[in-house]
Short mmCIF file of C-alpha atoms and ligand atoms in Angstrom, two decimals:
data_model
loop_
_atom_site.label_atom_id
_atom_site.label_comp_id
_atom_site.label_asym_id
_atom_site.label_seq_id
_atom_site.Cartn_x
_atom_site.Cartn_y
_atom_site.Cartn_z
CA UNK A 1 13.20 -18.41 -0.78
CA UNK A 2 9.81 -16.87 -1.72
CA UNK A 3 9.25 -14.22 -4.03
CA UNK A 4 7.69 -11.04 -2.61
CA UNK A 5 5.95 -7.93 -4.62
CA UNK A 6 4.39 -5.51 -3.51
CA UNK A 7 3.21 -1.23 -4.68
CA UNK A 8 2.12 1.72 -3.52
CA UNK A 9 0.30 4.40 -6.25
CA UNK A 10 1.94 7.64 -6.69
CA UNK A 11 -1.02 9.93 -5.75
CA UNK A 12 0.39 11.48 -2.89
CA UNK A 13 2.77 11.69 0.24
CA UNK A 14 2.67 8.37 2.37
CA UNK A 15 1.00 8.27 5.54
CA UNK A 16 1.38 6.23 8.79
CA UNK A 17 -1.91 4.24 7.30
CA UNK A 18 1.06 2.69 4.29
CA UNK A 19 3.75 2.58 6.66
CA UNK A 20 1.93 0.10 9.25
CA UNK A 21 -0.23 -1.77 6.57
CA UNK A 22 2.64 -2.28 4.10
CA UNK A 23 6.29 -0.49 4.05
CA UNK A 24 7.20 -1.91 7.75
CA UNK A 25 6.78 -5.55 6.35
CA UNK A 26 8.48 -4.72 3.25
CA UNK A 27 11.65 -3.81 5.48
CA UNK A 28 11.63 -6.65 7.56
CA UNK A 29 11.31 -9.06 4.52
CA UNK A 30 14.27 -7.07 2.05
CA UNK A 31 16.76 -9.36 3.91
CA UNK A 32 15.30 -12.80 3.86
CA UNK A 33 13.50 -13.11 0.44
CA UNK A 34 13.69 -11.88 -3.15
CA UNK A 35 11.92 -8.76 -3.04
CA UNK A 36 10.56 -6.41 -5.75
CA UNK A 37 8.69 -3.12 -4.35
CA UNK A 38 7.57 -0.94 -6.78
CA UNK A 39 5.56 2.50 -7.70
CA UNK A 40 2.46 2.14 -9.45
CA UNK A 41 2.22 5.24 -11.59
CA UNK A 42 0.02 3.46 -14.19
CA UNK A 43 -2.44 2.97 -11.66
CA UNK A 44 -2.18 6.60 -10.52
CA UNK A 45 -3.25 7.61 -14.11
CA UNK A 46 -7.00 6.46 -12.53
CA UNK A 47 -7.60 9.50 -11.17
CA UNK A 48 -6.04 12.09 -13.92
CA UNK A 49 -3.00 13.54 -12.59
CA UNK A 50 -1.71 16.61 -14.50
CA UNK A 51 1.45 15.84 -16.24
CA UNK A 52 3.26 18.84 -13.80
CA UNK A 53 2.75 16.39 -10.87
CA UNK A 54 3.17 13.54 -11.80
CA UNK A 55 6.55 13.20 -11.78
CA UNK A 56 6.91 15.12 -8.61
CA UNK A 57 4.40 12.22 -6.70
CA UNK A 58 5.88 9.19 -8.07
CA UNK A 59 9.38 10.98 -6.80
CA UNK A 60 7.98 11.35 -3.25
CA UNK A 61 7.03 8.02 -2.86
CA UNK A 62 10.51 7.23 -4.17
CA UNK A 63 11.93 9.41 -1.15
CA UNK A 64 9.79 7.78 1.26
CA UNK A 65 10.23 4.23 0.20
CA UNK A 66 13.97 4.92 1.03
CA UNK A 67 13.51 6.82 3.80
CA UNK A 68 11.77 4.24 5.26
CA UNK A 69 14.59 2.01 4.63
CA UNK A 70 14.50 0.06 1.77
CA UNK A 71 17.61 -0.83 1.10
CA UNK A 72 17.79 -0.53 -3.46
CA UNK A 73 20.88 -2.28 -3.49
CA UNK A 74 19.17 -5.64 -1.94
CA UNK A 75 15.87 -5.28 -3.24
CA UNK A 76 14.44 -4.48 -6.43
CA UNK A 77 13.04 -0.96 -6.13
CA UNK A 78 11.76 0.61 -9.44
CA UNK A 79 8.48 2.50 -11.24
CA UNK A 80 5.76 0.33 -12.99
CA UNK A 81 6.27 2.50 -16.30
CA UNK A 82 9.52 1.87 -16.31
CA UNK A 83 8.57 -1.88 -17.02
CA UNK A 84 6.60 -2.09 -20.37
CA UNK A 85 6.43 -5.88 -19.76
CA UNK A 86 3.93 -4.91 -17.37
CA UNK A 87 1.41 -3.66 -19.64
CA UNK A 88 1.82 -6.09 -22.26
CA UNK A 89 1.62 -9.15 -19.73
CA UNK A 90 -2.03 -6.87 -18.78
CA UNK A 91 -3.26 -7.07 -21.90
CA UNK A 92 -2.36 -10.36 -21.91
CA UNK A 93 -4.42 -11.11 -18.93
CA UNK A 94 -7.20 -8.96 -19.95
CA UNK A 95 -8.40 -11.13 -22.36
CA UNK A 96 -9.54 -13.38 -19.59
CA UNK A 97 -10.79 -11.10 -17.31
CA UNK A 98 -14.71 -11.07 -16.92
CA UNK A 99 -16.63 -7.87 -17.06
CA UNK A 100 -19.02 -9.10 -14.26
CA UNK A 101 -15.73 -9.90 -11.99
CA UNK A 102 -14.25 -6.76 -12.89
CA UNK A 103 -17.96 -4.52 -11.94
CA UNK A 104 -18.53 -6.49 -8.62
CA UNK A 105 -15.22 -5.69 -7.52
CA UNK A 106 -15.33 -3.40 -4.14
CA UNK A 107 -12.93 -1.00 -4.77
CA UNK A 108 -14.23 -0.04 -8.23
CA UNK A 109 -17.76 0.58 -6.58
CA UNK A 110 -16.42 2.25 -4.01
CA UNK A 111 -14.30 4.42 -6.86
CA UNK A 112 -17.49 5.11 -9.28
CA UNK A 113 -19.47 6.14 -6.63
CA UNK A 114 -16.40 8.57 -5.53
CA UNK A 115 -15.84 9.83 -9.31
CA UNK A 116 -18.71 9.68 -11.05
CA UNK A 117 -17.64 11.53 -13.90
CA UNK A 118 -14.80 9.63 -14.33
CA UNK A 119 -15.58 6.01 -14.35
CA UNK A 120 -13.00 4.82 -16.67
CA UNK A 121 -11.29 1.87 -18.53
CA UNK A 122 -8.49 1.82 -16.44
CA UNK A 123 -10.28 1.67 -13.61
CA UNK A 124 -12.44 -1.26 -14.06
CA UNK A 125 -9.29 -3.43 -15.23
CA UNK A 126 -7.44 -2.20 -12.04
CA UNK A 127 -7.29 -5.27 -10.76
CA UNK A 128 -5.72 -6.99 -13.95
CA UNK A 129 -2.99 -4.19 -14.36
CA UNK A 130 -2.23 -5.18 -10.22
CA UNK A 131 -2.24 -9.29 -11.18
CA UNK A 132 0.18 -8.46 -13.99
CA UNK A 133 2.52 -5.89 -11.20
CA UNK A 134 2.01 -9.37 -9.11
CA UNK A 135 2.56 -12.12 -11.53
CA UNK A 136 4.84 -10.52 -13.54
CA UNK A 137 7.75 -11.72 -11.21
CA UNK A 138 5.95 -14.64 -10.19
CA UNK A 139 5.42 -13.16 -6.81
CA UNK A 140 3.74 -15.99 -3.71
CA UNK A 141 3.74 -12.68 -1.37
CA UNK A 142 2.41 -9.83 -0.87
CA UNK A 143 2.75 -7.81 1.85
CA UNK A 144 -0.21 -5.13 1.98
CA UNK A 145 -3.23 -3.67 3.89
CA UNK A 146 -6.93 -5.20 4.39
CA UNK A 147 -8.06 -2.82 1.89
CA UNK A 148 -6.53 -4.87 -1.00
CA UNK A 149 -7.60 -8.66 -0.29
CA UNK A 150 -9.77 -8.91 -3.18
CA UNK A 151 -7.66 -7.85 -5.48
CA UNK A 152 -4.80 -10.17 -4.41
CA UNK A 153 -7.72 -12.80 -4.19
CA UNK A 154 -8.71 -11.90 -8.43
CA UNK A 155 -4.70 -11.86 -9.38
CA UNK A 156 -4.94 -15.81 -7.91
CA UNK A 157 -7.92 -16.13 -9.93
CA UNK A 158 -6.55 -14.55 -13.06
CA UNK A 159 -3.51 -16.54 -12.55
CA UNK A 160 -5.22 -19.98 -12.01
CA UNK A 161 -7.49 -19.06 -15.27
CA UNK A 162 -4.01 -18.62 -17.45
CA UNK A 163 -2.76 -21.80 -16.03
CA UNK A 164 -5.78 -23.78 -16.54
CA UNK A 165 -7.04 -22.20 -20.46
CA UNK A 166 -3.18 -23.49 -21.41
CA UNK A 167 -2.92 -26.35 -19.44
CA UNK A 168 0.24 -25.07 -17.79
CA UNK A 169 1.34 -24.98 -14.26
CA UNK A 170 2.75 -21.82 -14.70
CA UNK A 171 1.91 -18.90 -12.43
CA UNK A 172 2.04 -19.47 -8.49
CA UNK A 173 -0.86 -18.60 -6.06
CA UNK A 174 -0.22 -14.75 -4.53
CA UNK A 175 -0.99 -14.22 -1.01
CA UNK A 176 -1.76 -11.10 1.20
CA UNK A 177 0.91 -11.14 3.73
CA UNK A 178 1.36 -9.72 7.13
CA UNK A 179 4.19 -12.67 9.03
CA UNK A 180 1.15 -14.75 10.44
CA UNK A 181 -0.96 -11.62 11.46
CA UNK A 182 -4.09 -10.49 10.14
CA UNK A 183 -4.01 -7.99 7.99
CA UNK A 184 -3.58 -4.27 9.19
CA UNK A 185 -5.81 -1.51 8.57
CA UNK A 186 -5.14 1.55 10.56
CA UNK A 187 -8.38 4.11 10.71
CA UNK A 188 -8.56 7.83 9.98
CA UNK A 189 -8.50 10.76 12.74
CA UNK A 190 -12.14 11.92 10.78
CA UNK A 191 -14.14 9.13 12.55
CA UNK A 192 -13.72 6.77 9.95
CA UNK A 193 -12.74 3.30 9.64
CA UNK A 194 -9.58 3.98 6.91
CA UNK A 195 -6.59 6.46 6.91
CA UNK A 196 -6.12 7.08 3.02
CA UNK A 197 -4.86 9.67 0.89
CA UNK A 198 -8.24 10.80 -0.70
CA UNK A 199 -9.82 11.31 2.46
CA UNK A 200 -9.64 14.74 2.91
CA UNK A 201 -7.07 17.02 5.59
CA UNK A 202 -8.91 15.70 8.59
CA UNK A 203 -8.16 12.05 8.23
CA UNK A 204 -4.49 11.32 7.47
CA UNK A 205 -1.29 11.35 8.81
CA UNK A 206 1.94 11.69 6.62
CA UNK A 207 5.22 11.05 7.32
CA UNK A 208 6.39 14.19 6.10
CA UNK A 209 3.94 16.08 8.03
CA UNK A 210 5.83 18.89 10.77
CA UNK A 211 5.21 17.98 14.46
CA UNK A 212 3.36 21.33 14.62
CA UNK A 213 1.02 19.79 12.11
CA UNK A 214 0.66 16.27 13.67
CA UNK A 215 -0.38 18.39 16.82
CA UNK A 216 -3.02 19.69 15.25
CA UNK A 217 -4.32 16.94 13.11
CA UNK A 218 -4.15 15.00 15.95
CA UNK A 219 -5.90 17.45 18.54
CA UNK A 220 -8.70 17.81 16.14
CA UNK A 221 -9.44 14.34 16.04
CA UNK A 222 -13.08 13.40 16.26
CA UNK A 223 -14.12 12.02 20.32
CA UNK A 224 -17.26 11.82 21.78
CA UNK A 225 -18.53 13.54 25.28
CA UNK A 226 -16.28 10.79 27.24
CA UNK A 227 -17.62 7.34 28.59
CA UNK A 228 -20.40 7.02 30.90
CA UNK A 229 -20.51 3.33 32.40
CA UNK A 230 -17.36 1.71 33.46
CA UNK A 231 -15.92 -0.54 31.13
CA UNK A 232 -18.35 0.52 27.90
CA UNK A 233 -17.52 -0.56 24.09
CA UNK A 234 -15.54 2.68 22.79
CA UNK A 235 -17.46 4.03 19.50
CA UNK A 236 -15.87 3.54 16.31
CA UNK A 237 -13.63 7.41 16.67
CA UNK A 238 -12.53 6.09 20.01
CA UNK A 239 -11.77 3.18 18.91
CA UNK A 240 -10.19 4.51 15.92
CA UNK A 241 -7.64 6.76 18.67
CA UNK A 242 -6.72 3.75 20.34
CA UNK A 243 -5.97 1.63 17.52
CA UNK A 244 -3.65 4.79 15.98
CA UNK A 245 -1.56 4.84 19.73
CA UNK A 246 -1.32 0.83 19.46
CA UNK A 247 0.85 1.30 16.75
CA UNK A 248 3.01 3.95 17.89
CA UNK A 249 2.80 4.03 21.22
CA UNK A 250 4.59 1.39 24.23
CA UNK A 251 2.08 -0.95 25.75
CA UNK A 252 2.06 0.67 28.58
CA UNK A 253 0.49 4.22 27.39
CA UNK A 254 -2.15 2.39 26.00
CA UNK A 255 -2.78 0.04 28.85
CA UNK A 256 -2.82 3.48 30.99
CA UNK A 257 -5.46 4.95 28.61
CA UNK A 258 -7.60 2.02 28.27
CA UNK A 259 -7.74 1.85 31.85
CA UNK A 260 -8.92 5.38 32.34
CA UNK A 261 -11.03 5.26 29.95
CA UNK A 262 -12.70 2.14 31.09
CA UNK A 263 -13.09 4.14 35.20
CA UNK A 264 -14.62 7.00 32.76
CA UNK A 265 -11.73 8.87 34.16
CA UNK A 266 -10.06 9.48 30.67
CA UNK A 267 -9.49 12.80 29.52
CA UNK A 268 -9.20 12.97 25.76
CA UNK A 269 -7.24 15.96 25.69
CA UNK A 270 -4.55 14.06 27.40
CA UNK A 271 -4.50 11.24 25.45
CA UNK A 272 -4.34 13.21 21.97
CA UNK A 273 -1.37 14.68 23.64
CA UNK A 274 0.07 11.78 24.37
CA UNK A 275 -1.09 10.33 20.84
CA UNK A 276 0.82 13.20 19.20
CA UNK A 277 3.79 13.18 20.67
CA UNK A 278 4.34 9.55 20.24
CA UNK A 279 3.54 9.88 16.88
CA UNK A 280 5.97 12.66 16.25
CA UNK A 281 8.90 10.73 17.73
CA UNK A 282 8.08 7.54 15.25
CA UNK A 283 8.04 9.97 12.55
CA UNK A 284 10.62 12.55 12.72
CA UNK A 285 13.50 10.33 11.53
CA UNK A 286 11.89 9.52 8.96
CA UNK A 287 10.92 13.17 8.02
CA UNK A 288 14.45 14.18 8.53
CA UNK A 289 15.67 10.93 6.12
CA UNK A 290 12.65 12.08 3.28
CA UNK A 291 14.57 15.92 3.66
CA UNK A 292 18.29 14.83 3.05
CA UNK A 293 17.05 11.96 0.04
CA UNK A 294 14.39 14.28 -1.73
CA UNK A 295 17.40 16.79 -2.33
CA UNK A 296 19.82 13.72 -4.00
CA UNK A 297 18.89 13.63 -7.46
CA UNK A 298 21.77 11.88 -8.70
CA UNK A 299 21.23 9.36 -5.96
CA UNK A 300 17.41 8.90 -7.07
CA UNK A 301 18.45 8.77 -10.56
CA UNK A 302 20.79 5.71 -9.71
CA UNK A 303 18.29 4.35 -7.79
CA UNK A 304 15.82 4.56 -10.35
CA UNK A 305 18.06 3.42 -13.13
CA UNK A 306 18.98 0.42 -11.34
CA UNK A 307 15.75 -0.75 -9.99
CA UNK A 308 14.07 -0.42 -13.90
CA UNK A 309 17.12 -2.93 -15.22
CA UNK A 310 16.60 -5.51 -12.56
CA UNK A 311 12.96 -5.17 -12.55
CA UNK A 312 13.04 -5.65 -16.51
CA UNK A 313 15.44 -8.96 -16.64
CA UNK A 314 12.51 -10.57 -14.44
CA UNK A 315 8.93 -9.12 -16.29
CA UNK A 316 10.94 -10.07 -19.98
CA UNK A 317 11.86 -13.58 -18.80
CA UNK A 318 7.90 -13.76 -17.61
CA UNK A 319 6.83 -11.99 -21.20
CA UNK A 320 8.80 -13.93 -22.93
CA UNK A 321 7.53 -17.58 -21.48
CA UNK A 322 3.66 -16.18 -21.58
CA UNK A 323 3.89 -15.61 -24.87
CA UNK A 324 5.40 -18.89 -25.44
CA UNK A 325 2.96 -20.61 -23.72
CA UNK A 326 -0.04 -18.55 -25.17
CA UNK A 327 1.37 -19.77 -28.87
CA UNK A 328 3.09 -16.75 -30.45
CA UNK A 329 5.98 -17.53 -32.55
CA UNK A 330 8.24 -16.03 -34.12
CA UNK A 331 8.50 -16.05 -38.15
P1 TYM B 1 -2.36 2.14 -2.07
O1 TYM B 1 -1.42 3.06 -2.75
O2 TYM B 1 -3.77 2.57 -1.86
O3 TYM B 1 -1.78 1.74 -0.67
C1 TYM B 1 -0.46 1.24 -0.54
C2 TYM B 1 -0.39 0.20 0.56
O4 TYM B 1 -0.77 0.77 1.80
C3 TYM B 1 -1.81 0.00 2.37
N1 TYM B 1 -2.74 0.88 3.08
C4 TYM B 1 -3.15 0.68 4.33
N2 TYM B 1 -2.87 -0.31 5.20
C5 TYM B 1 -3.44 -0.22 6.42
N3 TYM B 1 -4.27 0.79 6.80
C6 TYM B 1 -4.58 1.79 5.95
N4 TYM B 1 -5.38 2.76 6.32
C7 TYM B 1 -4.01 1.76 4.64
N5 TYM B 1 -4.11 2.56 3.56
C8 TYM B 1 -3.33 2.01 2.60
C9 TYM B 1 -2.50 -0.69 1.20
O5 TYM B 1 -3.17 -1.85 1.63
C10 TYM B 1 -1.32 -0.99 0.32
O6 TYM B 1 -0.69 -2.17 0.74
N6 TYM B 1 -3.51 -1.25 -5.45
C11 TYM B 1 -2.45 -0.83 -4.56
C12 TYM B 1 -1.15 -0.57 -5.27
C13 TYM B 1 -0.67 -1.73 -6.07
C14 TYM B 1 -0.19 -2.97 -5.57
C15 TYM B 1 0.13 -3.75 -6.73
C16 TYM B 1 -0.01 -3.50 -4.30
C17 TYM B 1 -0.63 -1.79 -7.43
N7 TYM B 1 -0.17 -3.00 -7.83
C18 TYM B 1 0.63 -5.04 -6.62
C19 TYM B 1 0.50 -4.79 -4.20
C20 TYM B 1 0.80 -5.55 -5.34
C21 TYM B 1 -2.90 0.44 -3.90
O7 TYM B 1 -3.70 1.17 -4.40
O8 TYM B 1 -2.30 0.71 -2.76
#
């Protein structure tokens, strides 16, 4: 049986960019392996939530996790800072965690250059706070989107560092994980390459969003002026439209698009349609499932409860060995 880990941050509702990158594969594996899933609040503290929402995102993603169907009974489903092992097995791994690593890293480039005024700590060490989430329950699988290869490539190499300063073969090898595929990344409606939660109205959509609002999201999507030759590459928002409907949609909608498109007979109007309505019916369970869970808060609070205690037998037995390994003792 393999050991699989993976989190989302609490910064804000989830959209179908999370569900198809990560959640789906974190339903289909609940059943076969040992599972931990978690909500990365630390890592949400990045970007300076006020303390009147943060409780209220980390919640959400709570909802949606189960909505989704996660099943807390069978895996392990429970908040990062509800596991203090967590941040003491970070600063643990800190201490062997290169600056120059840490600054080439792509998503902290991509961050400072976002938040310029806010080019902090935590975020530098992201990636050793994630390789503690990760290695804290000895995880070998991760299932998440493209965007976060390197870091599950550093948590290997801040794993294999531990192992070889204290000569121990201790911590396994984490692996991105997607059953065999490549890993998913599923674009934005704004033209660009990645739905994500910071990317402003035009780009994402959630799965609590109402069907009057997926219409219009998805309506507004960027096109172009149509195709021209028959059988012409699609530009990236094109692209971006079909790759959204392969997802949702039945082969056979996008094989009928695709082949319009490729007479120049496509009419975009039709396909956003289309688009919208298919995304509506793949989300509208769920929406209905976030509804009836959000308003449970004795069911969350067991949930919650539950998933910290079997979370923390793991990360102490982890703790407990690093530090044992490491060379504390006790007096
Ligand atoms: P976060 O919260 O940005 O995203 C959560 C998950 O959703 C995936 N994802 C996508 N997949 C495909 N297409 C997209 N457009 C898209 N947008 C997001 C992400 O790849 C991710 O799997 N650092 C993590 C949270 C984290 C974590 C961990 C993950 C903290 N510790 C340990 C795994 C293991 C993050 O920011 O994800």
């Amino acid at each position: 049986m393999e050991t699989v880990l993976s989190g989302i941050r609490s910064t804000g509702n989830l959209h179908l960019g999370n569900y198809f990158g990560a959640i789906k594969n974190f339903i289909k594996m609940q059943h076969e392996h040992r599972c931990f899933f978690f909500i990365a609040d630390y890592h949400s503290l990045t970007t300076h939530p006020t303390p009147a929402d943060l409780h209220q995102n980390v919640k959400q993603v709570l909802v949606e996790y189960l909505a989704a169907g996660i099943d807390p009974e069978i895996a392990t489903l429970y908040i990062q800072s509800d596991v203090p092992e967590v941040a003491e097995l970070y600063l643990l791994l800190g201490m062997n965690a290169y600056m120059g690593e840490l600054e080439r890293c792509t998503t902290f480039k991509e961050k400072a250059r976002k938040q310029p005024d806010n080019i902090n700590a935590g975020l530098l060490t992201y990636p050793v706070l994630m390789a503690a989430d990760i290695l804290i329950h000895k995880a070998n699988k991760v299932p998440v989107g493209k965007d976060q290869e390197q870091h599950l490539e550093m948590a290997r190499t801040f794993g294999n560092r531990f192992n070889r300063l204290y000569k121990a073969d201790y911590f396994p090898e984490p692996y991105a994980f997607n059953f065999g595929s490549d890993l998913v990344k599923i674009p934005g409606l704004d033209g660009s390459t990645k739905m994500g939660k910071s990317e402003g109205e035009a780009n994402a959509i959630y799965l609590a969003d109402e069907p009057s609002v997926i219409r219009k999201k998805v309506m507004r999507a960027v096109t172009d002026s149509g195709p021209v030759e028959m059988n012409q590459v699609k530009p990236q928002p094109i692209e971006n439209l079909f790759n959204i409907m392969k997802v949702v949609s039945s082969e056979d909608t996008v094989k009928h698009f695709d082949e319009l498109y490729n007479k120049c007979e496509i009419r975009y109007g039709d396909m956003k349609k289309q688009l919208a309505e298919d995304i509506i019916g793949f989300t509208s369970p769920l929406r209905e499932r976030i509804v009836e869970i959000g308003a449970d808060n004795a069911y969350l609070s067991r949930v919650a409860k539950m998933g910290a205690e079997k979370a923390r037998e793991s990360a102490s037995k982890t703790v407990k060995e690093v530090r044992e390994i490491i060379g504390f003792k006790p007096f």
